[in-house]
Tab-separated table of C-alpha atoms in Angstrom:
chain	number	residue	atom	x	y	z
U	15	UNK	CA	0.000	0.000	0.000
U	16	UNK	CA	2.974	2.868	0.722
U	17	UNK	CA	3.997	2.101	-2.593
U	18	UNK	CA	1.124	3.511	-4.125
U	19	UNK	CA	1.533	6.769	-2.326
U	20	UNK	CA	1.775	9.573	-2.954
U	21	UNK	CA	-0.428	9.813	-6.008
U	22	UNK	CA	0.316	12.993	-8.837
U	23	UNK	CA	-3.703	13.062	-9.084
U	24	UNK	CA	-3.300	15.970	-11.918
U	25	UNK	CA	-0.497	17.903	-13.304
U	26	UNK	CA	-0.922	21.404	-14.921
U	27	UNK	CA	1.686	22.957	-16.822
U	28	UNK	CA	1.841	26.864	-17.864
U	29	UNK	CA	4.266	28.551	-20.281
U	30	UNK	CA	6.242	30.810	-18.896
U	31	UNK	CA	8.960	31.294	-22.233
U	32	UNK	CA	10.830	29.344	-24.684
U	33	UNK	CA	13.073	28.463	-21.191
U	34	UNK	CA	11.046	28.376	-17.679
U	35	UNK	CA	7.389	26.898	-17.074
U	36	UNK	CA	5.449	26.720	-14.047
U	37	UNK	CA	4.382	23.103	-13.189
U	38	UNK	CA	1.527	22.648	-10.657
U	39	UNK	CA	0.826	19.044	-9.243
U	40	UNK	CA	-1.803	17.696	-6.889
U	41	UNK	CA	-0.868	15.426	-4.783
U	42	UNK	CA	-2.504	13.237	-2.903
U	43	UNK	CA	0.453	11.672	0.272
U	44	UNK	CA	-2.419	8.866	1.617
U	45	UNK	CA	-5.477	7.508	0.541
U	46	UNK	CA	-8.891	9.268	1.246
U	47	UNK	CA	-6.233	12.650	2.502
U	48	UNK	CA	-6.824	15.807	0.810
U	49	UNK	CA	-4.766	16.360	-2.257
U	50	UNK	CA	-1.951	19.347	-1.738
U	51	UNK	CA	-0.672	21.774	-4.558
U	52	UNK	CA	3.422	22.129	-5.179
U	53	UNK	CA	4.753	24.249	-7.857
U	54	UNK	CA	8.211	23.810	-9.555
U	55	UNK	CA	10.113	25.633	-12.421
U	56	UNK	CA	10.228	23.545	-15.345
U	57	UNK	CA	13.414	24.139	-17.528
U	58	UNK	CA	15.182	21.976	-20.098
U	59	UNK	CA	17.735	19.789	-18.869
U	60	UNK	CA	21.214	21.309	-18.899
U	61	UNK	CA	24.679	20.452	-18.932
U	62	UNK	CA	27.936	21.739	-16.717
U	63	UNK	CA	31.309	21.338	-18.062
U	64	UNK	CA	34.456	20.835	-15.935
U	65	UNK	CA	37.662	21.079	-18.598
U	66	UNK	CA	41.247	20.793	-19.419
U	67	UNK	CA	43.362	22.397	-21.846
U	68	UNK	CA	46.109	20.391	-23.494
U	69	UNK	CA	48.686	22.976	-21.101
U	70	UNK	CA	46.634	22.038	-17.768
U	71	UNK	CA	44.656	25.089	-17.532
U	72	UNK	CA	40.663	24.549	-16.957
U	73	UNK	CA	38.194	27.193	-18.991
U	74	UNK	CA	35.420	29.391	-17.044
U	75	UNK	CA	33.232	31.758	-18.535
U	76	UNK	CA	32.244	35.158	-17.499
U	77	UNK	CA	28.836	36.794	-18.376
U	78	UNK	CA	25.944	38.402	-16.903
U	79	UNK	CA	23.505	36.724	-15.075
U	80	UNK	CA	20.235	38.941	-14.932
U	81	UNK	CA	19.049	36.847	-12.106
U	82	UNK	CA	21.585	37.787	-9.371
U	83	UNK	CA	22.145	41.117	-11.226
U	84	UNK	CA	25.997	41.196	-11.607
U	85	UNK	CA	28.577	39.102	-13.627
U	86	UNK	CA	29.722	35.819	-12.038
U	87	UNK	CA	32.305	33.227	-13.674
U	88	UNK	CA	31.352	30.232	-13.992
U	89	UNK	CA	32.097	26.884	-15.712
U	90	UNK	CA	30.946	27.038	-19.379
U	91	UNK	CA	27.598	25.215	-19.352
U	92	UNK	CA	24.056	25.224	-21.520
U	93	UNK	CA	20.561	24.141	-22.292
U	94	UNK	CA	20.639	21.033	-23.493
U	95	UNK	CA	18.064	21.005	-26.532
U	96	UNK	CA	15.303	18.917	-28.036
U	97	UNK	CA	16.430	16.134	-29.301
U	98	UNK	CA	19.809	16.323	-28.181
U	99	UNK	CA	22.359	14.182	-26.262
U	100	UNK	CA	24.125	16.140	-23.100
U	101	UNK	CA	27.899	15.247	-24.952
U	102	UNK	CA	26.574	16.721	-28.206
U	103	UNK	CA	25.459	19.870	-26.103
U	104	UNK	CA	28.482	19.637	-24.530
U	105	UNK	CA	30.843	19.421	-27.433
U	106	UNK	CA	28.605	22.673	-28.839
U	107	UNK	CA	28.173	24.724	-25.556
U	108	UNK	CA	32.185	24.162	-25.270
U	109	UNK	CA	33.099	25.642	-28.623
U	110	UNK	CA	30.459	28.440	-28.521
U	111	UNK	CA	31.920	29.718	-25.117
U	112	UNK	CA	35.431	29.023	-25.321
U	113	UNK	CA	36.320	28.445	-28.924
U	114	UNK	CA	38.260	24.786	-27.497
U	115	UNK	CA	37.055	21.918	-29.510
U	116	UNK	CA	36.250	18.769	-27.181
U	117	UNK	CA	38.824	15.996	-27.845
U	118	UNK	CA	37.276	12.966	-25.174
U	119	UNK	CA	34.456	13.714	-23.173
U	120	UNK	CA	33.590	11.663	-19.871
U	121	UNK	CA	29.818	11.849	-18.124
U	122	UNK	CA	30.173	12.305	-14.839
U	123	UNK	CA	26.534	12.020	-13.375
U	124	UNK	CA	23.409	13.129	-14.051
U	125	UNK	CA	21.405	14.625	-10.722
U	126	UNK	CA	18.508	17.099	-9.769
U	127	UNK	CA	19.775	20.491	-9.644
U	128	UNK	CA	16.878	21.861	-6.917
U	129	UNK	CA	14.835	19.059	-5.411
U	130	UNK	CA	12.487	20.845	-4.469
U	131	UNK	CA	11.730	23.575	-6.757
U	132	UNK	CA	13.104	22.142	-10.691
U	133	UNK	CA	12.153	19.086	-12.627
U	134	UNK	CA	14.572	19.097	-14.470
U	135	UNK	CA	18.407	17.140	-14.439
U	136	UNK	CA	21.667	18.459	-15.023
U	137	UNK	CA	24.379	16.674	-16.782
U	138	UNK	CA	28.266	17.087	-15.533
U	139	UNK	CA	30.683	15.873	-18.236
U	140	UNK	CA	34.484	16.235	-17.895
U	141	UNK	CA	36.242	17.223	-20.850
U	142	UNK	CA	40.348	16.751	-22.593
U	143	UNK	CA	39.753	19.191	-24.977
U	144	UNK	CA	42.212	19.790	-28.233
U	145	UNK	CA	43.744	23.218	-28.826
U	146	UNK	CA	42.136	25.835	-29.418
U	147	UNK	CA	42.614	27.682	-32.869
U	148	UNK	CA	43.666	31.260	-33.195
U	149	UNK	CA	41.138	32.386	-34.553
U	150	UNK	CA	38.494	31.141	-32.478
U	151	UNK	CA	35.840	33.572	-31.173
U	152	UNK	CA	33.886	33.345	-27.711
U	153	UNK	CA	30.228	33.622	-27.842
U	154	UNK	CA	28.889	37.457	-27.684
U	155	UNK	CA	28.981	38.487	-23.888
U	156	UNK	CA	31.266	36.006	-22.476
U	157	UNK	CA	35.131	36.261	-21.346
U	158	UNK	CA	37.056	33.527	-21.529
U	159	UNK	CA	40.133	32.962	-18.608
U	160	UNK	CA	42.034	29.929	-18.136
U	161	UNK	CA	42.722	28.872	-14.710
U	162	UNK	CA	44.931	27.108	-12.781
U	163	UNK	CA	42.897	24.626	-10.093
U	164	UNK	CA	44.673	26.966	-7.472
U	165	UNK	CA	43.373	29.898	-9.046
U	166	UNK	CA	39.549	28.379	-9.490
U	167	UNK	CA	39.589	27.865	-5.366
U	168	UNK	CA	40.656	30.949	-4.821
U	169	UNK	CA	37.848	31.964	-7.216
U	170	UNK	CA	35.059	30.347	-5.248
U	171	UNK	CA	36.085	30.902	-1.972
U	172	UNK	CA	36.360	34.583	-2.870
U	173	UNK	CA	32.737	34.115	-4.251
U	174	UNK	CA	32.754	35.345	-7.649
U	175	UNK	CA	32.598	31.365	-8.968
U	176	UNK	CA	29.316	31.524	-7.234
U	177	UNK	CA	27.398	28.573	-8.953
U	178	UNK	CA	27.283	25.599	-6.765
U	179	UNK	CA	25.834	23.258	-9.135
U	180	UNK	CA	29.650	24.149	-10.906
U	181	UNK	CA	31.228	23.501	-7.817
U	182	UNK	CA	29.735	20.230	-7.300
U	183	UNK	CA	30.813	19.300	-10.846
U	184	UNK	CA	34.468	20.281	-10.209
U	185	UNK	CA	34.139	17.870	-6.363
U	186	UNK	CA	32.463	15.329	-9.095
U	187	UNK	CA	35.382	15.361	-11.415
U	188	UNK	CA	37.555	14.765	-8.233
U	189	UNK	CA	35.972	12.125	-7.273
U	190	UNK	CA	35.695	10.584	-10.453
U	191	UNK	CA	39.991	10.624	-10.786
U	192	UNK	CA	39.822	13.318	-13.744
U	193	UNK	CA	41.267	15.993	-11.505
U	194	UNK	CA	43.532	16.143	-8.512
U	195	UNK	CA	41.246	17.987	-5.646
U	196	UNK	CA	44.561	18.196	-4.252
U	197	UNK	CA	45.793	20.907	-6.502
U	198	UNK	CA	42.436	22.861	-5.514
U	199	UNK	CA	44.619	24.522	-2.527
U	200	UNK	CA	44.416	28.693	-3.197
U	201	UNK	CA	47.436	30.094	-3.467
């Protein structure tokens, strides 16, 4: 019988833009109880990017975020779209933001980015990428720095590599053996 509840006993989903939508559900937690409304933001699934240049260095991304209302860096990352695999957004979002071509890309875990309030997953990949060509362009509105893994700490313990869904794919590639956490000591 607990296996049957909860119950979704209707779903309702509004249109918000081509990126957010408001999903209501009813639930119902026990039989014969009165059903309860929860709200989440529906958003496509996206993908995070943890990389390494052939010389060591790992690529962040600068840009505006309109939601916090100030710049932040941040791991390059993306929407992943319709019809499309996380390591083909991947391999796109990469060259759009940093101009580095992906050479061998490793999935590192797929999890819920907000239990609570999204519905929708986020993909962490890990990335050797090749070199990047001179004269390859960064998407309009984001700067491109390569870091040491020294300099990244230093970056989010200041607070200006504010994401923590990017910080948990960084402590994911650790964990995984593609980086040495080790090296994550701020100078």
């Amino acid at each position: 019988m607990a296996e049957d509840w909860p119950k979704i006993k209707a779903r309702r989903i509004t249109t918000i833009s081509p990126w957010v939508a408001i999903v209501e559900r009813e639930v119902e937690f026990t039989a014969g109880a009165a059903s309860e409304l929860y709200h989440a933001v529906g958003q496509r699934d996206y993908i995070a990017i943890v990389a390494v240049t052939p010389d060591r260095k790992i690529p962040i991304v600068r840009q505006y975020r309109p939601a916090l209302e100030r710049f932040t860096w941040e791991l390059p990352a993306g929407l992943v779209d319709k019809g499309e695999a996380a390591a083909e957004t991947c391999n796109r979002e990469l060259m759009e933001e940093t101009g580095f071509p992906a050479k061998t890309v490793y999935a590192l875990g797929t999890y819920a980015p907000c239990t609570s309030r999204l519905s929708n997953q986020m993909h962490s990949l890990f990335v050797e990428t090749g070199s990047r060509a001179a004269s390859a362009q960064t998407e309009a509105g984001i700067e491109l720095r390569l870091v040491t893994p020294a300099e990244l700490a230093a970056l989010i313990l200041t607070g200006e590599l504010v994401l923590q869904l990017h910080i948990g794919a960084i402590m994911l590639a650790g964990m995984r053996g593609y980086l040495d956490l080790e090296a994550f000591k701020p100078v």
